[in-house]
C-alpha positions as protocol buffer text, in pm:
chain_id: "A"
residue {
  index: 1
  type: MET
  ca { x: -6553 y: -15449 z: -11257 }
}
residue {
  index: 2
  type: LYS
  ca { x: -6239 y: -15391 z: -11048 }
}
residue {
  index: 3
  type: LEU
  ca { x: -6287 y: -15015 z: -11084 }
}
residue {
  index: 4
  type: LEU
  ca { x: -6647 y: -15048 z: -10967 }
}
residue {
  index: 5
  type: LEU
  ca { x: -6540 y: -15252 z: -10663 }
}
residue {
  index: 6
  type: PHE
  ca { x: -6268 y: -14996 z: -10583 }
}
residue {
  index: 7
  type: LEU
  ca { x: -6512 y: -14707 z: -10604 }
}
residue {
  index: 8
  type: THR
  ca { x: -6766 y: -14894 z: -10391 }
}
residue {
  index: 9
  type: ALA
  ca { x: -6502 y: -14970 z: -10127 }
}
residue {
  index: 10
  type: SER
  ca { x: -6381 y: -14610 z: -10131 }
}
residue {
  index: 11
  type: LEU
  ca { x: -6732 y: -14477 z: -10082 }
}
residue {
  index: 12
  type: TRP
  ca { x: -6785 y: -14722 z: -9795 }
}
residue {
  index: 13
  type: LEU
  ca { x: -6464 y: -14608 z: -9624 }
}
residue {
  index: 14
  type: LEU
  ca { x: -6556 y: -14244 z: -9668 }
}
residue {
  index: 15
  type: SER
  ca { x: -6902 y: -14301 z: -9523 }
}
residue {
  index: 16
  type: CYS
  ca { x: -6751 y: -14486 z: -9223 }
}
residue {
  index: 17
  type: LYS
  ca { x: -6509 y: -14202 z: -9161 }
}
residue {
  index: 18
  type: LYS
  ca { x: -6792 y: -13950 z: -9175 }
}
residue {
  index: 19
  type: ASP
  ca { x: -7016 y: -14144 z: -8934 }
}
residue {
  index: 20
  type: SER
  ca { x: -6742 y: -14232 z: -8683 }
}
residue {
  index: 21
  type: LYS
  ca { x: -6714 y: -13892 z: -8522 }
}
residue {
  index: 22
  type: GLU
  ca { x: -6537 y: -13879 z: -8189 }
}
residue {
  index: 23
  type: PRO
  ca { x: -6803 y: -13864 z: -7915 }
}
residue {
  index: 24
  type: ALA
  ca { x: -6837 y: -13540 z: -7720 }
}
residue {
  index: 25
  type: GLN
  ca { x: -6675 y: -13624 z: -7386 }
}
residue {
  index: 26
  type: LYS
  ca { x: -6521 y: -13297 z: -7262 }
}
residue {
  index: 27
  type: LEU
  ca { x: -6732 y: -13130 z: -6993 }
}
residue {
  index: 28
  type: SER
  ca { x: -6811 y: -12780 z: -7116 }
}
residue {
  index: 29
  type: ARG
  ca { x: -7107 y: -12668 z: -6905 }
}
residue {
  index: 30
  type: ARG
  ca { x: -7296 y: -12763 z: -6590 }
}
residue {
  index: 31
  type: GLU
  ca { x: -7638 y: -12632 z: -6489 }
}
residue {
  index: 32
  type: GLU
  ca { x: -7803 y: -12660 z: -6148 }
}
residue {
  index: 33
  type: LEU
  ca { x: -8175 y: -12596 z: -6110 }
}
residue {
  index: 34
  type: THR
  ca { x: -8251 y: -12499 z: -5751 }
}
residue {
  index: 35
  type: ASP
  ca { x: -8573 y: -12557 z: -5559 }
}
residue {
  index: 36
  type: ASN
  ca { x: -8667 y: -12191 z: -5601 }
}
residue {
  index: 37
  type: GLY
  ca { x: -8624 y: -12202 z: -5981 }
}
residue {
  index: 38
  type: THR
  ca { x: -8282 y: -12036 z: -6008 }
}
residue {
  index: 39
  type: LEU
  ca { x: -8054 y: -12176 z: -6278 }
}
residue {
  index: 40
  type: ILE
  ca { x: -7687 y: -12176 z: -6169 }
}
residue {
  index: 41
  type: ILE
  ca { x: -7446 y: -12208 z: -6462 }
}
residue {
  index: 42
  type: THR
  ca { x: -7085 y: -12323 z: -6456 }
}
residue {
  index: 43
  type: GLN
  ca { x: -6879 y: -12308 z: -6776 }
}
residue {
  index: 44
  type: TYR
  ca { x: -6536 y: -12466 z: -6830 }
}
residue {
  index: 45
  type: GLU
  ca { x: -6255 y: -12355 z: -7060 }
}
residue {
  index: 46
  type: TYR
  ca { x: -5952 y: -12564 z: -7161 }
}
residue {
  index: 47
  type: ASP
  ca { x: -5603 y: -12527 z: -7299 }
}
residue {
  index: 48
  type: ALA
  ca { x: -5460 y: -12722 z: -7594 }
}
residue {
  index: 49
  type: GLN
  ca { x: -5370 y: -13009 z: -7358 }
}
residue {
  index: 50
  type: GLY
  ca { x: -5729 y: -13051 z: -7242 }
}
residue {
  index: 51
  type: ARG
  ca { x: -5667 y: -12902 z: -6896 }
}
residue {
  index: 52
  type: ILE
  ca { x: -5918 y: -12671 z: -6730 }
}
residue {
  index: 53
  type: VAL
  ca { x: -5774 y: -12318 z: -6728 }
}
residue {
  index: 54
  type: ALA
  ca { x: -6083 y: -12111 z: -6647 }
}
residue {
  index: 55
  type: ILE
  ca { x: -6419 y: -12157 z: -6479 }
}
residue {
  index: 56
  type: LYS
  ca { x: -6698 y: -11905 z: -6533 }
}
residue {
  index: 57
  type: THR
  ca { x: -7027 y: -11886 z: -6346 }
}
residue {
  index: 58
  type: GLY
  ca { x: -7361 y: -11712 z: -6384 }
}
residue {
  index: 59
  type: GLN
  ca { x: -7730 y: -11733 z: -6309 }
}
residue {
  index: 60
  type: ASN
  ca { x: -8042 y: -11757 z: -6527 }
}
residue {
  index: 61
  type: ASN
  ca { x: -8007 y: -11539 z: -6838 }
}
residue {
  index: 62
  type: ASP
  ca { x: -7710 y: -11337 z: -6713 }
}
residue {
  index: 63
  type: PRO
  ca { x: -7384 y: -11390 z: -6904 }
}
residue {
  index: 64
  type: VAL
  ca { x: -7128 y: -11604 z: -6726 }
}
residue {
  index: 65
  type: GLN
  ca { x: -6842 y: -11419 z: -6559 }
}
residue {
  index: 66
  type: PRO
  ca { x: -6488 y: -11530 z: -6472 }
}
residue {
  index: 67
  type: ASN
  ca { x: -6472 y: -11692 z: -6130 }
}
residue {
  index: 68
  type: ILE
  ca { x: -6162 y: -11916 z: -6120 }
}
residue {
  index: 69
  type: THR
  ca { x: -5843 y: -11929 z: -6325 }
}
residue {
  index: 70
  type: VAL
  ca { x: -5609 y: -12227 z: -6317 }
}
residue {
  index: 71
  type: THR
  ca { x: -5236 y: -12222 z: -6394 }
}
residue {
  index: 72
  type: TYR
  ca { x: -5003 y: -12521 z: -6423 }
}
residue {
  index: 73
  type: ASN
  ca { x: -4635 y: -12580 z: -6352 }
}
residue {
  index: 74
  type: GLY
  ca { x: -4526 y: -12938 z: -6408 }
}
residue {
  index: 75
  type: ASN
  ca { x: -4729 y: -13158 z: -6174 }
}
residue {
  index: 76
  type: GLU
  ca { x: -4867 y: -12860 z: -5980 }
}
residue {
  index: 77
  type: ALA
  ca { x: -5182 y: -12656 z: -6033 }
}
residue {
  index: 78
  type: SER
  ca { x: -5287 y: -12328 z: -5875 }
}
residue {
  index: 79
  type: LEU
  ca { x: -5649 y: -12214 z: -5856 }
}
residue {
  index: 80
  type: HIS
  ca { x: -5703 y: -11840 z: -5824 }
}
residue {
  index: 81
  type: PHE
  ca { x: -6054 y: -11742 z: -5712 }
}
residue {
  index: 82
  type: LEU
  ca { x: -6200 y: -11405 z: -5805 }
}
residue {
  index: 83
  type: PRO
  ca { x: -6219 y: -11192 z: -5487 }
}
residue {
  index: 84
  type: TYR
  ca { x: -6559 y: -11213 z: -5322 }
}
residue {
  index: 85
  type: VAL
  ca { x: -6686 y: -10868 z: -5227 }
}
residue {
  index: 86
  type: ASP
  ca { x: -6972 y: -10810 z: -4984 }
}
residue {
  index: 87
  type: GLY
  ca { x: -6998 y: -10438 z: -4918 }
}
residue {
  index: 88
  type: ALA
  ca { x: -6672 y: -10328 z: -4760 }
}
residue {
  index: 89
  type: VAL
  ca { x: -6563 y: -10687 z: -4689 }
}
residue {
  index: 90
  type: THR
  ca { x: -6339 y: -10864 z: -4942 }
}
residue {
  index: 91
  type: THR
  ca { x: -6232 y: -11229 z: -4933 }
}
residue {
  index: 92
  type: THR
  ca { x: -5949 y: -11366 z: -5146 }
}
residue {
  index: 93
  type: ARG
  ca { x: -5883 y: -11740 z: -5181 }
}
residue {
  index: 94
  type: GLN
  ca { x: -5622 y: -11954 z: -5350 }
}
residue {
  index: 95
  type: LEU
  ca { x: -5566 y: -12329 z: -5379 }
}
residue {
  index: 96
  type: HIS
  ca { x: -5239 y: -12498 z: -5467 }
}
residue {
  index: 97
  type: LEU
  ca { x: -5250 y: -12864 z: -5575 }
}
residue {
  index: 98
  type: ILE
  ca { x: -4971 y: -13119 z: -5611 }
}
residue {
  index: 99
  type: LEU
  ca { x: -5062 y: -13404 z: -5846 }
}
residue {
  index: 100
  type: ASP
  ca { x: -4903 y: -13735 z: -5936 }
}
residue {
  index: 101
  type: ALA
  ca { x: -4804 y: -13832 z: -6290 }
}
residue {
  index: 102
  type: GLY
  ca { x: -5160 y: -13953 z: -6360 }
}
residue {
  index: 103
  type: GLY
  ca { x: -5324 y: -13634 z: -6234 }
}
residue {
  index: 104
  type: LYS
  ca { x: -5439 y: -13769 z: -5895 }
}
residue {
  index: 105
  type: LEU
  ca { x: -5435 y: -13525 z: -5606 }
}
residue {
  index: 106
  type: LEU
  ca { x: -5152 y: -13581 z: -5357 }
}
residue {
  index: 107
  type: ARG
  ca { x: -5161 y: -13259 z: -5156 }
}
residue {
  index: 108
  type: ARG
  ca { x: -5384 y: -12952 z: -5139 }
}
residue {
  index: 109
  type: MET
  ca { x: -5289 y: -12624 z: -4975 }
}
residue {
  index: 110
  type: LEU
  ca { x: -5545 y: -12351 z: -4918 }
}
residue {
  index: 111
  type: SER
  ca { x: -5501 y: -11991 z: -4810 }
}
residue {
  index: 112
  type: SER
  ca { x: -5765 y: -11722 z: -4770 }
}
residue {
  index: 113
  type: GLN
  ca { x: -5788 y: -11372 z: -4627 }
}
residue {
  index: 114
  type: THR
  ca { x: -6085 y: -11154 z: -4542 }
}
residue {
  index: 115
  type: VAL
  ca { x: -6044 y: -10780 z: -4486 }
}
residue {
  index: 116
  type: ASP
  ca { x: -6291 y: -10506 z: -4391 }
}
residue {
  index: 117
  type: ALA
  ca { x: -6210 y: -10175 z: -4558 }
}
residue {
  index: 118
  type: LEU
  ca { x: -6416 y: -9984 z: -4300 }
}
residue {
  index: 119
  type: HIS
  ca { x: -6264 y: -10166 z: -4002 }
}
residue {
  index: 120
  type: PRO
  ca { x: -5908 y: -10275 z: -4089 }
}
residue {
  index: 121
  type: ALA
  ca { x: -5866 y: -10454 z: -3755 }
}
residue {
  index: 122
  type: ASN
  ca { x: -6146 y: -10692 z: -3854 }
}
residue {
  index: 123
  type: PHE
  ca { x: -5913 y: -10931 z: -4031 }
}
residue {
  index: 124
  type: GLN
  ca { x: -5951 y: -11305 z: -4089 }
}
residue {
  index: 125
  type: SER
  ca { x: -5702 y: -11552 z: -4232 }
}
residue {
  index: 126
  type: ALA
  ca { x: -5710 y: -11926 z: -4288 }
}
residue {
  index: 127
  type: SER
  ca { x: -5476 y: -12190 z: -4421 }
}
residue {
  index: 128
  type: ASP
  ca { x: -5497 y: -12566 z: -4447 }
}
residue {
  index: 129
  type: THR
  ca { x: -5303 y: -12859 z: -4584 }
}
residue {
  index: 130
  type: MET
  ca { x: -5463 y: -13184 z: -4694 }
}
residue {
  index: 131
  type: ASP
  ca { x: -5285 y: -13504 z: -4800 }
}
residue {
  index: 132
  type: CYS
  ca { x: -5429 y: -13797 z: -4998 }
}
residue {
  index: 133
  type: ALA
  ca { x: -5316 y: -14160 z: -4997 }
}
residue {
  index: 134
  type: TYR
  ca { x: -5409 y: -14436 z: -5243 }
}
residue {
  index: 135
  type: ASP
  ca { x: -5395 y: -14814 z: -5246 }
}
residue {
  index: 136
  type: ALA
  ca { x: -5201 y: -15025 z: -5496 }
}
residue {
  index: 137
  type: ALA
  ca { x: -5498 y: -15019 z: -5738 }
}
residue {
  index: 138
  type: GLY
  ca { x: -5511 y: -14638 z: -5730 }
}
residue {
  index: 139
  type: PHE
  ca { x: -5826 y: -14598 z: -5518 }
}
residue {
  index: 140
  type: LEU
  ca { x: -5836 y: -14321 z: -5257 }
}
residue {
  index: 141
  type: VAL
  ca { x: -5805 y: -14469 z: -4907 }
}
residue {
  index: 142
  type: THR
  ca { x: -5729 y: -14181 z: -4669 }
}
residue {
  index: 143
  type: VAL
  ca { x: -5740 y: -13804 z: -4661 }
}
residue {
  index: 144
  type: SER
  ca { x: -5579 y: -13629 z: -4365 }
}
residue {
  index: 145
  type: GLY
  ca { x: -5574 y: -13257 z: -4304 }
}
residue {
  index: 146
  type: ARG
  ca { x: -5498 y: -12973 z: -4069 }
}
residue {
  index: 147
  type: ARG
  ca { x: -5637 y: -12622 z: -4072 }
}
residue {
  index: 148
  type: SER
  ca { x: -5553 y: -12299 z: -3892 }
}
residue {
  index: 149
  type: ASP
  ca { x: -5786 y: -11999 z: -3861 }
}
residue {
  index: 150
  type: SER
  ca { x: -5722 y: -11663 z: -3701 }
}
residue {
  index: 151
  type: SER
  ca { x: -5955 y: -11367 z: -3661 }
}
residue {
  index: 152
  type: TRP
  ca { x: -5915 y: -11028 z: -3498 }
}
residue {
  index: 153
  type: TYR
  ca { x: -6207 y: -10801 z: -3423 }
}
residue {
  index: 154
  type: GLN
  ca { x: -6223 y: -10449 z: -3285 }
}
residue {
  index: 155
  type: PRO
  ca { x: -6152 y: -10347 z: -3023 }
}
residue {
  index: 156
  type: ALA
  ca { x: -5980 y: -10639 z: -2846 }
}
residue {
  index: 157
  type: THR
  ca { x: -6133 y: -10969 z: -2956 }
}
residue {
  index: 158
  type: SER
  ca { x: -5932 y: -11244 z: -3119 }
}
residue {
  index: 159
  type: ILE
  ca { x: -6027 y: -11598 z: -3218 }
}
residue {
  index: 160
  type: THR
  ca { x: -5783 y: -11870 z: -3313 }
}
residue {
  index: 161
  type: SER
  ca { x: -5873 y: -12227 z: -3405 }
}
residue {
  index: 162
  type: ARG
  ca { x: -5694 y: -12541 z: -3515 }
}
residue {
  index: 163
  type: ARG
  ca { x: -5856 y: -12839 z: -3679 }
}
residue {
  index: 164
  type: THR
  ca { x: -5725 y: -13184 z: -3767 }
}
residue {
  index: 165
  type: PHE
  ca { x: -5918 y: -13461 z: -3940 }
}
residue {
  index: 166
  type: THR
  ca { x: -5880 y: -13798 z: -4107 }
}
residue {
  index: 167
  type: THR
  ca { x: -6123 y: -13947 z: -4359 }
}
residue {
  index: 168
  type: LEU
  ca { x: -6123 y: -14314 z: -4453 }
}
residue {
  index: 169
  type: TYR
  ca { x: -6260 y: -14427 z: -4791 }
}
residue {
  index: 170
  type: THR
  ca { x: -6386 y: -14783 z: -4839 }
}
residue {
  index: 171
  type: THR
  ca { x: -6402 y: -14918 z: -5195 }
}
residue {
  index: 172
  type: VAL
  ca { x: -6558 y: -15258 z: -5274 }
}
residue {
  index: 173
  type: ASP
  ca { x: -6564 y: -15405 z: -5626 }
}
residue {
  index: 174
  type: GLY
  ca { x: -6478 y: -15069 z: -5778 }
}
residue {
  index: 175
  type: LYS
  ca { x: -6750 y: -14882 z: -5587 }
}
residue {
  index: 176
  type: LEU
  ca { x: -6700 y: -14624 z: -5312 }
}
residue {
  index: 177
  type: THR
  ca { x: -6925 y: -14762 z: -5037 }
}
residue {
  index: 178
  type: HIS
  ca { x: -6834 y: -14569 z: -4721 }
}
residue {
  index: 179
  type: THR
  ca { x: -6660 y: -14254 z: -4600 }
}
residue {
  index: 180
  type: ASP
  ca { x: -6579 y: -14218 z: -4231 }
}
residue {
  index: 181
  type: GLN
  ca { x: -6430 y: -13904 z: -4084 }
}
residue {
  index: 182
  type: THR
  ca { x: -6315 y: -13810 z: -3737 }
}
residue {
  index: 183
  type: GLY
  ca { x: -6182 y: -13469 z: -3643 }
}
residue {
  index: 184
  type: LEU
  ca { x: -6085 y: -13241 z: -3359 }
}
residue {
  index: 185
  type: VAL
  ca { x: -6128 y: -12863 z: -3340 }
}
residue {
  index: 186
  type: SER
  ca { x: -5961 y: -12650 z: -3072 }
}
residue {
  index: 187
  type: ARG
  ca { x: -6071 y: -12288 z: -3045 }
}
residue {
  index: 188
  type: MET
  ca { x: -5956 y: -12007 z: -2820 }
}
residue {
  index: 189
  type: VAL
  ca { x: -6149 y: -11681 z: -2782 }
}
residue {
  index: 190
  type: SER
  ca { x: -5983 y: -11383 z: -2616 }
}
residue {
  index: 191
  type: ASP
  ca { x: -6208 y: -11089 z: -2532 }
}
residue {
  index: 192
  type: ASN
  ca { x: -6069 y: -10806 z: -2318 }
}
residue {
  index: 193
  type: SER
  ca { x: -5826 y: -11042 z: -2147 }
}
residue {
  index: 194
  type: ALA
  ca { x: -6095 y: -11306 z: -2080 }
}
residue {
  index: 195
  type: VAL
  ca { x: -5995 y: -11633 z: -2248 }
}
residue {
  index: 196
  type: THR
  ca { x: -6236 y: -11913 z: -2336 }
}
residue {
  index: 197
  type: SER
  ca { x: -6126 y: -12250 z: -2472 }
}
residue {
  index: 198
  type: ILE
  ca { x: -6356 y: -12473 z: -2673 }
}
residue {
  index: 199
  type: THR
  ca { x: -6290 y: -12828 z: -2794 }
}
residue {
  index: 200
  type: LYS
  ca { x: -6513 y: -12986 z: -3057 }
}
residue {
  index: 201
  type: THR
  ca { x: -6509 y: -13343 z: -3186 }
}
residue {
  index: 202
  type: LEU
  ca { x: -6632 y: -13434 z: -3535 }
}
residue {
  index: 203
  type: ASP
  ca { x: -6777 y: -13770 z: -3636 }
}
residue {
  index: 204
  type: TYR
  ca { x: -6915 y: -13799 z: -3992 }
}
residue {
  index: 205
  type: HIS
  ca { x: -7019 y: -14104 z: -4195 }
}
residue {
  index: 206
  type: GLY
  ca { x: -7135 y: -14151 z: -4555 }
}
residue {
  index: 207
  type: ILE
  ca { x: -7297 y: -14460 z: -4706 }
}
residue {
  index: 208
  type: PHE
  ca { x: -7344 y: -14494 z: -5084 }
}
residue {
  index: 209
  type: SER
  ca { x: -7583 y: -14736 z: -5259 }
}
residue {
  index: 210
  type: TYR
  ca { x: -7558 y: -14874 z: -5614 }
}
residue {
  index: 211
  type: THR
  ca { x: -7868 y: -15088 z: -5666 }
}
residue {
  index: 212
  type: LYS
  ca { x: -7941 y: -14926 z: -6005 }
}
residue {
  index: 213
  type: GLN
  ca { x: -7578 y: -14954 z: -6117 }
}
residue {
  index: 214
  type: TYR
  ca { x: -7554 y: -14618 z: -6292 }
}
residue {
  index: 215
  type: PRO
  ca { x: -7229 y: -14635 z: -6494 }
}
residue {
  index: 216
  type: ASN
  ca { x: -6953 y: -14390 z: -6409 }
}
residue {
  index: 217
  type: LYS
  ca { x: -6955 y: -14227 z: -6753 }
}
residue {
  index: 218
  type: PHE
  ca { x: -6824 y: -13877 z: -6690 }
}
residue {
  index: 219
  type: ASP
  ca { x: -6534 y: -13654 z: -6792 }
}
residue {
  index: 220
  type: CYS
  ca { x: -6282 y: -13738 z: -6519 }
}
residue {
  index: 221
  type: ARG
  ca { x: -5969 y: -13606 z: -6692 }
}
residue {
  index: 222
  type: ASN
  ca { x: -5966 y: -13297 z: -6470 }
}
residue {
  index: 223
  type: ALA
  ca { x: -6089 y: -13474 z: -6158 }
}
residue {
  index: 224
  type: ALA
  ca { x: -5847 y: -13299 z: -5920 }
}
residue {
  index: 225
  type: ILE
  ca { x: -5973 y: -12958 z: -6034 }
}
residue {
  index: 226
  type: LEU
  ca { x: -6342 y: -13051 z: -6041 }
}
residue {
  index: 227
  type: ASN
  ca { x: -6332 y: -13200 z: -5691 }
}
residue {
  index: 228
  type: GLN
  ca { x: -6205 y: -12868 z: -5557 }
}
residue {
  index: 229
  type: THR
  ca { x: -6440 y: -12625 z: -5728 }
}
residue {
  index: 230
  type: SER
  ca { x: -6799 y: -12509 z: -5706 }
}
residue {
  index: 231
  type: GLY
  ca { x: -7058 y: -12775 z: -5770 }
}
residue {
  index: 232
  type: TYR
  ca { x: -6821 y: -13057 z: -5686 }
}
residue {
  index: 233
  type: GLY
  ca { x: -6753 y: -12961 z: -5329 }
}
residue {
  index: 234
  type: GLY
  ca { x: -6426 y: -12789 z: -5261 }
}
residue {
  index: 235
  type: SER
  ca { x: -6505 y: -12872 z: -4900 }
}
residue {
  index: 236
  type: ASP
  ca { x: -6222 y: -12810 z: -4658 }
}
residue {
  index: 237
  type: MET
  ca { x: -6285 y: -13158 z: -4522 }
}
residue {
  index: 238
  type: TYR
  ca { x: -6311 y: -13336 z: -4860 }
}
residue {
  index: 239
  type: PHE
  ca { x: -6565 y: -13563 z: -4696 }
}
residue {
  index: 240
  type: THR
  ca { x: -6870 y: -13620 z: -4913 }
}
residue {
  index: 241
  type: VAL
  ca { x: -6787 y: -13381 z: -5200 }
}
residue {
  index: 242
  type: ASN
  ca { x: -7163 y: -13322 z: -5194 }
}
residue {
  index: 243
  type: VAL
  ca { x: -7474 y: -13526 z: -5133 }
}
residue {
  index: 244
  type: PHE
  ca { x: -7578 y: -13533 z: -5501 }
}
residue {
  index: 245
  type: GLU
  ca { x: -7256 y: -13632 z: -5676 }
}
residue {
  index: 246
  type: PRO
  ca { x: -6981 y: -13886 z: -5607 }
}
residue {
  index: 247
  type: LEU
  ca { x: -6612 y: -13815 z: -5595 }
}
residue {
  index: 248
  type: VAL
  ca { x: -6496 y: -13754 z: -5953 }
}
residue {
  index: 249
  type: ASP
  ca { x: -6263 y: -14046 z: -6028 }
}
residue {
  index: 250
  type: ALA
  ca { x: -6247 y: -14252 z: -6346 }
}
residue {
  index: 251
  type: GLN
  ca { x: -6158 y: -14568 z: -6153 }
}
residue {
  index: 252
  type: TYR
  ca { x: -6497 y: -14603 z: -5988 }
}
residue {
  index: 253
  type: GLN
  ca { x: -6722 y: -14841 z: -6180 }
}
residue {
  index: 254
  type: TYR
  ca { x: -7062 y: -14693 z: -6088 }
}
residue {
  index: 255
  type: MET
  ca { x: -7228 y: -14376 z: -5958 }
}
residue {
  index: 256
  type: PRO
  ca { x: -7453 y: -14404 z: -5651 }
}
residue {
  index: 257
  type: GLU
  ca { x: -7828 y: -14347 z: -5659 }
}
residue {
  index: 258
  type: ARG
  ca { x: -7851 y: -14298 z: -5283 }
}
residue {
  index: 259
  type: THR
  ca { x: -7634 y: -14115 z: -5028 }
}
residue {
  index: 260
  type: GLN
  ca { x: -7689 y: -14144 z: -4654 }
}
residue {
  index: 261
  type: LEU
  ca { x: -7503 y: -13904 z: -4426 }
}
residue {
  index: 262
  type: GLN
  ca { x: -7467 y: -13907 z: -4050 }
}
residue {
  index: 263
  type: ALA
  ca { x: -7309 y: -13618 z: -3861 }
}
residue {
  index: 264
  type: LEU
  ca { x: -7234 y: -13574 z: -3493 }
}
residue {
  index: 265
  type: GLU
  ca { x: -7046 y: -13280 z: -3341 }
}
residue {
  index: 266
  type: LYS
  ca { x: -6977 y: -13237 z: -2972 }
}
residue {
  index: 267
  type: GLU
  ca { x: -6852 y: -12920 z: -2807 }
}
residue {
  index: 268
  type: ASN
  ca { x: -6685 y: -12968 z: -2471 }
}
residue {
  index: 269
  type: GLY
  ca { x: -6864 y: -13303 z: -2454 }
}
residue {
  index: 270
  type: ASN
  ca { x: -7212 y: -13170 z: -2540 }
}
residue {
  index: 271
  type: VAL
  ca { x: -7388 y: -13247 z: -2868 }
}
residue {
  index: 272
  type: VAL
  ca { x: -7419 y: -12928 z: -3075 }
}
residue {
  index: 273
  type: VAL
  ca { x: -7488 y: -13081 z: -3418 }
}
residue {
  index: 274
  type: GLY
  ca { x: -7655 y: -13410 z: -3492 }
}
residue {
  index: 275
  type: PHE
  ca { x: -7842 y: -13505 z: -3807 }
}
residue {
  index: 276
  type: ASN
  ca { x: -7907 y: -13780 z: -4059 }
}
residue {
  index: 277
  type: SER
  ca { x: -7961 y: -13719 z: -4430 }
}
residue {
  index: 278
  type: ASP
  ca { x: -8089 y: -13959 z: -4694 }
}
residue {
  index: 279
  type: VAL
  ca { x: -8086 y: -13839 z: -5057 }
}
residue {
  index: 280
  type: GLU
  ca { x: -8189 y: -14038 z: -5364 }
}
residue {
  index: 281
  type: VAL
  ca { x: -8116 y: -13937 z: -5724 }
}
residue {
  index: 282
  type: ALA
  ca { x: -8199 y: -14061 z: -6075 }
}
residue {
  index: 283
  type: ARG
  ca { x: -7945 y: -14033 z: -6358 }
}
residue {
  index: 284
  type: THR
  ca { x: -7983 y: -14022 z: -6736 }
}
residue {
  index: 285
  type: TYR
  ca { x: -7720 y: -14052 z: -7012 }
}
residue {
  index: 286
  type: ASN
  ca { x: -7689 y: -13889 z: -7354 }
}
residue {
  index: 287
  type: GLN
  ca { x: -7646 y: -14054 z: -7695 }
}
residue {
  index: 288
  type: ASP
  ca { x: -7270 y: -14080 z: -7640 }
}
residue {
  index: 289
  type: GLY
  ca { x: -7326 y: -14264 z: -7313 }
}
residue {
  index: 290
  type: MET
  ca { x: -7212 y: -13973 z: -7096 }
}
residue {
  index: 291
  type: LEU
  ca { x: -7394 y: -13861 z: -6780 }
}
residue {
  index: 292
  type: ALA
  ca { x: -7657 y: -13608 z: -6892 }
}
residue {
  index: 293
  type: THR
  ca { x: -7872 y: -13533 z: -6586 }
}
residue {
  index: 294
  type: THR
  ca { x: -7889 y: -13603 z: -6216 }
}
residue {
  index: 295
  type: GLU
  ca { x: -8240 y: -13550 z: -6083 }
}
residue {
  index: 296
  type: ILE
  ca { x: -8272 y: -13513 z: -5707 }
}
residue {
  index: 297
  type: ILE
  ca { x: -8575 y: -13723 z: -5613 }
}
residue {
  index: 298
  type: THR
  ca { x: -8568 y: -13647 z: -5240 }
}
residue {
  index: 299
  type: PRO
  ca { x: -8742 y: -13308 z: -5193 }
}
residue {
  index: 300
  type: ASN
  ca { x: -8623 y: -13002 z: -5003 }
}
residue {
  index: 301
  type: HIS
  ca { x: -8251 y: -13046 z: -5052 }
}
residue {
  index: 302
  type: GLY
  ca { x: -8183 y: -12723 z: -5239 }
}
residue {
  index: 303
  type: LEU
  ca { x: -8153 y: -12864 z: -5593 }
}
residue {
  index: 304
  type: GLN
  ca { x: -8400 y: -13024 z: -5833 }
}
residue {
  index: 305
  type: LYS
  ca { x: -8172 y: -13124 z: -6120 }
}
residue {
  index: 306
  type: ILE
  ca { x: -7815 y: -13103 z: -6246 }
}
residue {
  index: 307
  type: SER
  ca { x: -7751 y: -13109 z: -6622 }
}
residue {
  index: 308
  type: TYR
  ca { x: -7419 y: -13171 z: -6799 }
}
residue {
  index: 309
  type: PHE
  ca { x: -7309 y: -13065 z: -7145 }
}
residue {
  index: 310
  type: TYR
  ca { x: -7002 y: -13186 z: -7336 }
}
residue {
  index: 311
  type: SER
  ca { x: -6795 y: -13084 z: -7636 }
}
residue {
  index: 312
  type: ARG
  ca { x: -6532 y: -13250 z: -7853 }
}
């Protein structure tokens, strides 16, 4: 009888071990279906520590190709983008990130160069630095940045610009509810000794709604990398990330179903850009409880659906 009980218990333990597989929670692939039917694919590769080391991209049935490689050195990460070639024009771009012990972004430094092989004097360069600050609970509260751009064009035209900005993030009950950004751009154009100065002010606002209380069930372990790469923004201003997805951060309790954006830009006091955007999405989750799809309900915004795939 004791032997029978032992065998029964052993079989029960074995069956529990077999059924209790670790859920697939590591983001391996992301697919965007555009309004015109194009499928944009992003694939992620990891090292033994679970850090993203390569990002590959492709479209439709074409095989994915390397796009970004990521290297690490202590609490620093460097993102190397594959040069973008458009005819004789080549653009190279690199991001350097400084992270805290928990992987949160503290500082981002960007540098990029664009050269024209046919017209070497047509040279463009850009660099920016962005700093993040958090509250005692670890929520992002401010992002401040400064950017410098310089361009030279044949025969005697040069453009230099400087931009500064500050973005405030408001979190209530574990939900990001507002983003508010102000900025200033100063630009100087020199053309055959004639100099023109332009000053532009930036005023952006984002409002996020959580009526449906979609849970924030997503792979946030590489949040600093995802927030800087294709599909999750990589915006120089780190303002909205994008209108379809929230900032990747495990601390947020929910994901929004609605994003309202307001933008106002004035150049030398005159309005040059002014628009309001209101985008609603619907989210579904897979059998492991992870975010599976984000369907863009509001039409004519470029994308129809975003799908997410995970591995163990």
